[in-house]
Coordinates of C-alpha atoms and ligand atoms in Angstrom, one line a residue:
M972 CA -10.7 24.3 20.1
A973 CA -11.6 20.7 19.8
D974 CA -13.8 19.2 22.6
P975 CA -11.8 16.9 25.0
Y976 CA -14.8 15.0 25.9
G977 CA -16.1 14.1 22.5
F978 CA -14.7 10.7 22.3
L979 CA -17.0 10.2 25.5
K980 CA -19.9 11.5 23.6
H981 CA -19.5 9.9 20.4
P982 CA -18.7 6.0 19.9
R983 CA -16.1 5.2 17.2
Q984 CA -18.0 4.2 13.9
D985 CA -16.1 2.7 11.0
A986 CA -17.3 3.3 7.6
K987 CA -20.1 0.9 6.5
K988 CA -19.3 -1.7 3.8
R989 CA -21.9 -2.8 0.9
P990 CA -23.6 -5.8 1.4
V991 CA -21.4 -9.0 1.0
A992 CA -23.6 -10.4 -1.6
D993 CA -23.5 -7.0 -3.8
R994 CA -19.8 -6.4 -3.1
A995 CA -18.4 -10.1 -3.9
A996 CA -20.3 -9.8 -7.2
D997 CA -18.6 -6.9 -8.5
W998 CA -15.2 -5.1 -8.6
H999 CA -16.3 -1.9 -7.0
E1000 CA -15.0 -0.4 -4.0
V1001 CA -16.0 -2.3 -0.8
Y1002 CA -16.9 0.7 1.4
L1003 CA -20.5 1.9 1.0
D1004 CA -20.9 5.9 -0.3
P1005 CA -23.4 7.0 2.1
G1006 CA -24.0 10.3 0.0
A1007 CA -22.4 13.7 1.0
E1008 CA -25.0 14.7 3.3
A1009 CA -24.8 11.5 5.4
R1010 CA -21.2 11.4 5.1
D1011 CA -20.7 15.0 6.3
Q1012 CA -22.7 14.5 9.5
Q1013 CA -21.0 10.9 10.1
V1014 CA -17.3 12.0 9.6
R1015 CA -17.7 15.4 11.4
T1016 CA -19.1 13.1 14.4
Q1017 CA -15.8 11.1 14.1
A1018 CA -13.7 14.0 13.7
A1019 CA -15.2 15.3 16.9
R1020 CA -13.9 12.6 18.8
C1021 CA -10.2 13.9 18.6
M1022 CA -9.0 15.5 21.8
D1023 CA -6.3 17.8 19.8
C1024 CA -3.6 16.1 22.3
G1025 CA -0.7 18.3 23.4
I1026 CA 1.4 15.6 22.0
P1027 CA -0.2 14.1 19.0
F1028 CA 1.3 10.8 18.8
C1029 CA -0.9 10.3 15.5
H1030 CA 1.0 12.9 13.6
S1031 CA 4.6 11.7 13.5
G1032 CA 7.1 9.9 15.4
S1033 CA 8.3 6.3 15.4
A1034 CA 4.6 5.1 15.6
G1035 CA 2.4 7.6 13.9
C1036 CA 2.2 8.9 10.3
P1037 CA 5.3 9.3 8.4
L1038 CA 4.2 12.0 6.3
G1039 CA 3.6 13.9 9.7
N1040 CA -0.1 14.5 8.6
L1041 CA -1.5 17.2 10.6
V1042 CA -4.3 14.9 11.9
P1043 CA -5.5 17.1 15.0
E1044 CA -5.5 20.2 12.8
W1045 CA -8.1 18.7 10.3
N1046 CA -9.8 16.8 12.6
D1047 CA -10.9 20.0 14.1
L1048 CA -11.5 21.7 10.8
V1049 CA -13.7 18.9 9.8
R1050 CA -15.8 18.8 13.1
R1051 CA -16.7 22.7 12.3
G1052 CA -17.4 21.6 8.7
D1053 CA -14.6 23.9 7.1
W1054 CA -13.7 21.2 4.5
E1055 CA -11.9 23.4 2.3
L1056 CA -9.1 24.7 4.8
A1057 CA -9.2 20.9 6.0
S1058 CA -8.4 19.7 2.3
D1059 CA -5.7 22.5 2.4
R1060 CA -4.0 21.3 5.4
L1061 CA -4.4 17.7 4.5
H1062 CA -2.8 18.0 1.1
A1063 CA 0.1 20.3 2.8
T1064 CA 1.3 17.1 3.9
N1065 CA 0.2 14.4 1.7
N1066 CA 0.2 14.4 -2.1
F1067 CA -2.4 11.7 -2.5
P1068 CA -4.7 11.3 0.4
E1069 CA -7.5 9.5 -1.4
F1070 CA -4.6 6.9 -1.9
T1071 CA -3.8 6.6 1.9
G1072 CA -7.5 7.0 3.0
R1073 CA -8.3 4.0 1.1
L1074 CA -5.0 1.9 1.4
C1075 CA -3.1 2.7 4.3
P1076 CA -3.4 0.5 7.3
A1077 CA -3.4 3.6 9.3
P1078 CA -0.3 3.6 11.8
C1079 CA -1.8 6.8 12.9
E1080 CA -4.6 4.9 14.6
A1081 CA -2.6 2.5 16.2
A1082 CA -0.5 5.4 17.7
C1083 CA -3.6 7.5 18.5
V1084 CA -3.7 8.2 22.4
L1085 CA -7.4 6.9 22.2
S1086 CA -6.2 3.5 21.8
I1087 CA -4.7 3.2 25.2
S1088 CA -7.6 1.7 27.0
H1089 CA -11.0 -0.1 25.7
D1090 CA -12.7 2.6 28.0
A1091 CA -11.7 5.2 25.4
G1092 CA -13.8 3.6 22.5
G1093 CA -11.1 3.2 20.3
P1094 CA -8.6 5.5 18.3
V1095 CA -10.3 8.4 16.4
A1096 CA -11.2 7.1 12.8
I1097 CA -8.6 9.0 11.2
K1098 CA -8.3 7.1 8.0
R1099 CA -12.2 7.5 7.5
V1100 CA -11.8 11.3 8.0
E1101 CA -8.5 11.6 5.8
Q1102 CA -10.5 9.8 2.8
A1103 CA -13.7 11.9 3.5
I1104 CA -11.6 15.1 3.4
A1105 CA -9.9 13.7 0.1
D1106 CA -13.3 12.7 -1.6
V1107 CA -15.1 16.0 -0.4
S1108 CA -12.0 17.7 -2.3
W1109 CA -12.4 16.3 -5.2
E1110 CA -16.2 16.4 -5.5
Q1111 CA -16.1 20.2 -4.8
G1112 CA -13.3 20.8 -7.0
L1113 CA -11.0 21.9 -4.4
V1114 CA -8.0 19.9 -6.1
R1115 CA -6.6 22.2 -8.4
P1116 CA -3.0 22.2 -10.6
A1117 CA -0.4 23.8 -8.7
R1118 CA 1.9 25.0 -11.3
A1119 CA 5.4 26.4 -10.8
H1120 CA 5.6 30.0 -11.5
V1121 CA 9.7 29.8 -12.0
P1122 CA 11.0 27.1 -14.2
S1123 CA 14.4 26.1 -13.0
G1124 CA 15.7 25.1 -16.4
R1125 CA 16.6 21.7 -14.9
K1126 CA 15.6 18.3 -16.0
V1127 CA 14.9 15.1 -13.8
A1128 CA 13.9 11.6 -14.8
V1129 CA 11.8 9.6 -12.6
V1130 CA 11.9 6.0 -13.0
G1131 CA 8.7 4.3 -12.2
S1132 CA 5.2 5.6 -11.7
G1133 CA 4.3 4.2 -8.3
P1134 CA 3.2 6.2 -5.1
A1135 CA 6.8 7.2 -4.5
G1136 CA 7.8 8.0 -8.1
L1137 CA 4.6 10.0 -8.6
A1138 CA 5.1 11.7 -5.0
A1139 CA 8.6 12.9 -6.0
A1140 CA 7.5 13.9 -9.8
Q1141 CA 4.8 16.2 -8.3
Q1142 CA 6.8 17.7 -5.8
L1143 CA 9.7 18.4 -8.3
T1144 CA 7.5 19.7 -11.0
R1145 CA 6.1 22.3 -8.5
A1146 CA 9.4 23.1 -7.6
G1147 CA 9.8 24.4 -11.1
H1148 CA 12.2 21.5 -12.6
E1149 CA 11.1 19.7 -16.0
V1150 CA 10.1 16.2 -14.8
T1151 CA 9.6 13.2 -17.0
V1152 CA 8.2 10.1 -15.4
F1153 CA 9.2 6.8 -17.3
E1154 CA 7.0 3.7 -16.9
R1155 CA 7.8 0.1 -18.5
D1156 CA 4.2 -0.8 -18.2
D1157 CA 1.6 0.2 -20.8
R1158 CA -0.4 2.2 -18.2
L1159 CA 0.9 4.4 -15.2
G1160 CA 0.5 3.7 -11.5
G1161 CA 2.8 0.8 -10.9
L1162 CA 1.4 -1.2 -7.8
L1163 CA -1.6 1.2 -7.8
R1164 CA -2.5 0.0 -11.1
Y1165 CA -1.8 -3.4 -11.5
G1166 CA -1.3 -4.6 -7.8
I1167 CA -4.2 -3.1 -6.0
P1168 CA -7.5 -4.6 -6.9
E1169 CA -10.2 -2.3 -7.8
F1170 CA -12.4 -3.3 -4.9
K1171 CA -9.8 -1.7 -2.7
M1172 CA -9.5 1.5 -4.8
E1173 CA -11.0 2.1 -8.3
K1174 CA -8.6 3.2 -11.0
K1175 CA -10.5 6.2 -11.9
V1176 CA -9.3 7.5 -8.2
L1177 CA -5.6 7.1 -9.8
D1178 CA -6.5 8.5 -13.2
R1179 CA -7.8 11.7 -11.9
R1180 CA -5.1 12.5 -9.8
L1181 CA -2.7 11.6 -13.0
A1182 CA -4.8 14.3 -14.8
Q1183 CA -3.5 16.7 -12.1
L1184 CA 0.0 15.8 -12.4
R1185 CA -0.2 16.0 -16.4
N1186 CA -2.0 19.7 -16.1
E1187 CA 0.9 20.8 -13.7
G1188 CA 3.5 20.0 -16.3
T1189 CA 4.7 16.4 -15.3
R1190 CA 5.4 14.3 -18.4
F1191 CA 4.9 10.6 -18.7
V1192 CA 6.4 8.1 -21.1
T1193 CA 4.6 4.7 -20.7
G1194 CA 6.0 1.4 -22.2
C1195 CA 9.5 2.4 -21.8
E1196 CA 12.1 0.4 -19.8
V1197 CA 14.8 2.7 -19.0
G1198 CA 18.0 0.7 -19.3
V1199 CA 16.6 -0.9 -22.5
D1200 CA 14.5 1.5 -24.9
V1201 CA 16.5 4.4 -23.4
T1202 CA 20.1 3.7 -22.4
V1203 CA 21.8 4.9 -19.5
E1204 CA 23.7 7.2 -21.6
Q1205 CA 21.0 8.9 -23.1
L1206 CA 19.4 9.0 -19.7
R1207 CA 22.5 10.7 -18.4
E1208 CA 22.7 13.2 -21.4
R1209 CA 19.1 14.2 -21.1
F1210 CA 18.7 14.5 -17.5
D1211 CA 20.4 16.5 -14.7
A1212 CA 19.0 14.1 -12.0
V1213 CA 17.3 10.7 -11.9
V1214 CA 14.9 9.0 -9.2
L1215 CA 14.6 5.6 -9.0
A1216 CA 11.2 4.5 -7.7
V1217 CA 11.3 1.0 -9.4
G1218 CA 9.6 -0.8 -6.3
A1219 CA 10.6 -4.2 -5.1
L1220 CA 8.4 -6.5 -6.8
R1221 CA 10.9 -9.5 -6.5
G1222 CA 8.2 -11.9 -5.1
R1223 CA 9.6 -14.4 -2.4
D1224 CA 9.1 -18.0 -3.7
D1225 CA 9.2 -21.3 -2.1
R1226 CA 11.5 -23.5 -4.1
T1227 CA 12.1 -26.0 -1.2
T1228 CA 8.4 -27.3 -0.9
P1229 CA 8.1 -30.4 -3.1
G1230 CA 5.7 -29.8 -5.9
R1231 CA 6.5 -26.3 -6.4
D1232 CA 6.9 -26.7 -9.9
L1233 CA 3.2 -28.0 -10.8
D1234 CA 1.3 -26.1 -13.0
G1235 CA -1.4 -24.1 -11.1
V1236 CA 1.3 -22.9 -8.1
H1237 CA 1.8 -19.5 -8.8
L1238 CA 3.4 -16.3 -7.2
A1239 CA 0.8 -13.8 -6.1
M1240 CA 1.3 -11.1 -8.5
D1241 CA 1.2 -13.6 -11.5
H1242 CA -2.6 -13.6 -10.4
L1243 CA -3.3 -10.2 -9.5
V1244 CA -1.5 -8.3 -12.2
P1245 CA -3.6 -10.2 -15.2
A1246 CA -6.7 -9.7 -12.8
N1247 CA -6.2 -5.9 -12.6
R1248 CA -5.6 -6.0 -16.4
A1249 CA -9.1 -7.6 -17.3
C1250 CA -10.6 -4.8 -15.0
E1251 CA -8.9 -2.2 -17.4
G1252 CA -10.8 -4.1 -20.4
D1253 CA -7.4 -6.3 -21.4
G1254 CA -9.5 -9.5 -21.7
A1255 CA -9.7 -12.7 -19.5
P1256 CA -6.9 -13.0 -17.2
A1257 CA -4.2 -15.8 -17.8
I1258 CA -4.8 -17.0 -14.4
D1259 CA -8.3 -17.4 -13.4
A1260 CA -9.8 -18.5 -10.2
A1261 CA -13.2 -19.1 -11.8
G1262 CA -14.5 -22.7 -10.4
R1263 CA -11.0 -23.7 -8.9
H1264 CA -10.2 -24.6 -5.2
V1265 CA -7.9 -21.8 -4.4
V1266 CA -5.3 -21.8 -1.7
V1267 CA -3.7 -18.6 -0.7
I1268 CA -0.3 -19.0 1.3
G1269 CA 0.5 -15.8 3.3
G1270 CA -1.6 -14.0 5.6
G1271 CA -0.8 -10.4 4.7
D1272 CA -2.4 -7.7 2.5
T1273 CA -1.0 -9.2 -0.8
G1274 CA -2.5 -12.3 0.2
A1275 CA -5.9 -10.9 1.3
D1276 CA -5.7 -9.1 -2.1
C1277 CA -5.5 -12.5 -4.0
Y1278 CA -8.1 -13.8 -1.5
G1279 CA -10.7 -11.0 -2.4
T1280 CA -9.6 -11.3 -6.0
A1281 CA -10.3 -15.2 -6.2
V1282 CA -13.8 -14.8 -4.8
R1283 CA -14.9 -12.4 -7.2
Q1284 CA -13.5 -14.6 -10.1
G1285 CA -15.9 -17.1 -8.8
A1286 CA -13.6 -19.6 -7.0
A1287 CA -15.2 -22.8 -6.0
S1288 CA -13.5 -22.5 -2.5
V1289 CA -10.6 -20.1 -1.0
V1290 CA -8.6 -20.8 1.7
Q1291 CA -5.8 -18.7 3.1
L1292 CA -3.2 -20.4 5.2
D1293 CA -0.5 -18.6 7.7
Q1294 CA 2.2 -20.4 9.6
Y1295 CA 1.3 -17.9 12.5
P1296 CA -1.2 -18.3 14.9
T1297 CA -4.4 -16.1 15.0
P1298 CA -3.6 -12.7 15.4
P1299 CA -3.5 -11.1 18.8
A1300 CA -6.6 -10.0 20.1
K1301 CA -4.5 -7.4 22.3
R1302 CA -1.9 -5.4 21.6
D1303 CA 0.3 -6.6 24.0
D1304 CA 0.5 -9.9 22.9
E1305 CA 3.5 -10.8 21.5
R1306 CA 2.7 -14.4 20.3
S1307 CA 3.0 -13.1 16.7
P1308 CA 4.2 -10.7 14.3
W1309 CA 1.2 -9.3 12.9
P1310 CA 0.9 -5.9 12.5
V1311 CA -0.6 -4.4 15.4
W1312 CA -4.2 -3.2 15.2
P1313 CA -5.8 -1.9 18.5
W1314 CA -7.8 -4.8 19.8
V1315 CA -9.0 -6.3 16.8
L1316 CA -8.0 -9.2 14.5
R1317 CA -6.2 -8.0 11.4
T1318 CA -8.9 -9.0 8.9
Y1319 CA -9.6 -7.7 5.6
P1320 CA -13.0 -7.0 4.5
A1321 CA -12.4 -9.9 1.9
H1322 CA -12.3 -12.3 4.6
E1323 CA -16.2 -11.7 5.2
E1324 CA -17.1 -12.4 1.8
A1325 CA -16.3 -16.0 1.8
G1326 CA -13.8 -18.6 2.3
E1327 CA -11.7 -19.6 5.3
R1328 CA -8.3 -18.8 7.1
R1329 CA -6.2 -21.3 8.7
F1330 CA -3.6 -20.2 11.1
A1331 CA -0.5 -22.3 12.7
V1332 CA -0.5 -24.5 9.7
A1333 CA 2.4 -25.0 6.9
V1334 CA 2.7 -26.7 3.7
E1335 CA 4.5 -29.9 3.4
E1336 CA 3.9 -30.7 -0.3
F1337 CA 2.0 -29.8 -3.4
V1338 CA 0.6 -32.9 -4.6
G1339 CA -0.2 -33.1 -8.4
D1340 CA -2.0 -35.3 -10.9
E1341 CA -0.6 -37.3 -13.6
A1342 CA -0.7 -34.2 -15.9
G1343 CA 1.4 -32.4 -13.6
H1344 CA -1.2 -30.0 -12.4
V1345 CA -1.5 -29.3 -8.5
R1346 CA -4.7 -30.7 -7.1
Q1347 CA -4.1 -30.8 -3.1
I1348 CA -1.9 -29.6 -0.6
K1349 CA -0.3 -31.5 2.4
L1350 CA -0.6 -29.4 5.5
R1351 CA 0.7 -29.9 9.0
K1352 CA 0.0 -27.7 12.2
V1353 CA 3.0 -25.8 13.3
R1354 CA 4.3 -23.2 15.6
V1355 CA 6.8 -20.4 14.9
E1356 CA 9.9 -20.4 17.3
R1357 CA 13.0 -18.5 17.5
D1358 CA 16.5 -20.5 17.2
A1359 CA 19.4 -20.1 19.1
S1360 CA 20.6 -17.3 16.6
G1361 CA 17.2 -15.6 17.0
R1362 CA 16.0 -16.7 13.4
R1363 CA 12.3 -17.8 13.2
V1364 CA 12.0 -21.3 12.6
V1365 CA 8.7 -23.4 11.9
V1366 CA 8.6 -26.4 14.1
P1367 CA 5.8 -29.3 13.3
V1368 CA 3.6 -29.8 16.6
T1369 CA 2.0 -32.8 15.0
E1370 CA 2.5 -36.1 13.1
E1371 CA -1.0 -35.8 11.4
V1372 CA -0.9 -34.4 7.8
E1373 CA -4.0 -33.0 6.4
L1374 CA -5.0 -33.1 2.7
L1375 CA -6.4 -29.8 1.3
P1376 CA -8.2 -29.6 -1.9
A1377 CA -6.2 -27.0 -4.3
D1378 CA -6.0 -26.5 -8.1
L1379 CA -4.6 -23.1 -7.7
V1380 CA -2.0 -22.1 -5.3
L1381 CA -1.0 -18.5 -4.9
L1382 CA 2.2 -17.8 -2.8
A1383 CA 1.8 -14.3 -1.0
I1384 CA 4.6 -14.8 1.2
G1385 CA 6.4 -11.3 0.4
F1386 CA 8.9 -9.7 -1.5
E1387 CA 12.5 -10.0 -1.8
G1388 CA 13.6 -6.7 -3.3
V1389 CA 14.1 -5.1 -6.7
E1390 CA 13.7 -6.9 -9.6
H1391 CA 16.9 -7.4 -11.8
M1392 CA 17.0 -4.6 -14.3
P1393 CA 19.5 -3.7 -16.8
L1394 CA 19.1 0.0 -15.4
L1395 CA 21.0 -1.1 -12.5
D1396 CA 23.7 -2.8 -14.2
G1397 CA 24.1 0.3 -16.5
L1398 CA 24.4 2.5 -13.4
G1399 CA 26.6 0.2 -11.8
L1400 CA 24.6 -0.2 -8.9
R1401 CA 24.7 -3.5 -6.6
L1402 CA 21.6 -4.3 -4.3
T1403 CA 22.1 -4.8 -0.7
S1404 CA 21.4 -8.0 1.1
R1405 CA 17.9 -7.1 1.6
G1406 CA 17.7 -6.8 -2.3
T1407 CA 17.1 -2.8 -2.0
I1408 CA 19.2 0.0 -3.3
S1409 CA 21.4 1.9 -0.9
C1410 CA 21.7 5.4 -0.7
G1411 CA 23.5 8.2 1.6
S1412 CA 21.7 10.6 4.1
D1413 CA 21.0 12.5 1.0
W1414 CA 19.2 9.8 -0.7
Q1415 CA 22.0 9.7 -3.4
T1416 CA 23.2 6.4 -4.6
Q1417 CA 26.5 5.5 -5.4
A1418 CA 25.8 6.8 -8.9
P1419 CA 26.2 10.9 -8.6
G1420 CA 23.1 12.4 -9.4
V1421 CA 21.0 9.1 -8.8
F1422 CA 18.5 9.1 -6.2
V1423 CA 16.2 6.3 -4.9
C1424 CA 13.1 6.3 -2.9
G1425 CA 10.0 4.2 -2.0
D1426 CA 10.1 0.2 -1.9
A1427 CA 13.4 0.3 -4.1
H1428 CA 15.1 1.7 -0.8
R1429 CA 13.0 0.5 2.0
G1430 CA 11.5 -2.6 0.6
A1431 CA 8.0 -3.8 0.2
S1432 CA 6.1 -1.2 2.8
L1433 CA 3.0 0.8 3.0
V1434 CA 1.9 3.4 0.5
V1435 CA 2.3 6.3 3.1
W1436 CA 5.7 5.4 3.6
A1437 CA 6.3 5.4 -0.5
I1438 CA 4.8 8.9 -0.6
A1439 CA 6.7 10.2 2.5
E1440 CA 10.0 8.8 0.7
G1441 CA 8.9 10.3 -2.5
R1442 CA 8.6 14.0 -0.9
S1443 CA 11.8 13.5 1.0
V1444 CA 13.9 12.6 -2.3
A1445 CA 12.1 15.7 -4.1
N1446 CA 13.7 17.8 -1.4
A1447 CA 17.1 15.9 -1.7
V1448 CA 17.2 16.3 -5.6
D1449 CA 15.8 19.8 -5.3
T1450 CA 18.8 20.7 -3.1
Y1451 CA 21.5 18.9 -5.6
L1452 CA 20.0 21.0 -8.3
T1453 CA 19.8 24.3 -7.0
G1454 CA 21.7 24.3 -3.7
S1455 CA 18.7 24.4 -1.4
S1456 CA 14.9 23.5 -1.0
D1457 CA 11.9 24.7 0.3
L1458 CA 10.1 21.3 -0.4
P1459 CA 9.3 19.4 2.8
S1460 CA 11.3 16.2 3.8
P1461 CA 9.4 14.2 6.2
V1462 CA 11.5 11.0 6.5
I1463 CA 15.2 10.3 6.4
P1464 CA 16.8 7.1 4.7
N1465 CA 16.8 4.0 7.0
Ligands
LIG1171 FE1 -6.4 13.0 18.2 FE2 -5.8 10.7 18.8 FE3 -4.0 12.5 17.4 FE4 -4.8 12.6 20.0 S1 -3.5 11.1 19.2 S2 -4.8 14.6 18.6 S3 -6.9 12.1 19.9 S4 -6.2 11.7 16.6

């Protein structure tokens, strides 16, 4: 039984980060490993803050965890030191808690009852507890392959090996289907591999989970673009069902600002992918921030990833720009559309390492030198308003223009949906106005037997949503192949 007064006895304490000088000089994860004993004691104390609410808003619903993580249950198990059962209960709803524990912005914490008032001391540190359970599970050998006992005789192709594809593949393999994951890149993991920097999640964390999937029987084919290297006809002939988990990697561009075509102005992923490849040992990145004045445009997760990557590459300076004002200091502040985090600014560890953030500014022009390389940015102070139709518009608030040094500009202003790929043409699928692949209430696209999940369906979103959709699509495919399914289905298509 949880202690209902635990939160009054123990202050919230977030995980400690490594000193800035150390972490900015390498690619290892930002957070300090306090050692097993200290972690055990610290995390058990944090878990003891949970009240085991009658209605745990952290656990599900519109604001809580899309996976329906059994948060109060495993908080209490951790409080009591029963890590093995906590691992069991965490893995019951989440295939990859070591990913969400590191990468998810934790909507569960925003939804926690303890975020209601300052006096409560802040929400339970759910994400910290989750990562600790996941890490302890691996360290103590509690994560074991869960092989299916009875093969179904059915074959499923999963296209894409990001978190949605991997979750779908693991669920379907465990249900007895023969699953093959196709990845067009040379290594597995999608955004987890080439989008997320090492300092947020080291790739060994991904690799050990992939080893578990292999041991369970999931097959993987890398360097294979379905629709090109394997034709749609071959795919249809060989597999009874297909899951599209191809992501939404078409980066939003800024073609209207003068100077966009100068050398040195790139989309964020053009920077992040080679930087991650360099960490994998593929040689120097094609776009390197070393010694350059870097300007990151866009204030979200991807922008922060570029920011931290540029710092580690040895940039001469790093500035991140955002059209929106400083993030709200209170959750009821409606001045900006930033993700709401209880009472604190939406900052990332990278912002403590170096550089500067500028809010309520917009780029007027990228200014180049005679050789056609960007050298400066013309900036103007702005505010974001809504026009008569409710659309956001950016309005200058001053005549003054500021010049900012910039010889590497990274556009991190969002994603517009699924990239063009021959596979979609071959299947006869059209994209929605949001650039995503539509589906019915059973996750099935307009192509019979072809299902979609993750960012390809939802648009660029959180890793926790990708896993939740992967689990749900697995239920739908299992039902399609066998007539019913015992697999969980935590979310419905939007
Ligand atoms: Fe515990 Fe917060 Fe969830 Fe309540 S809402 S059960 S206090 S984590």
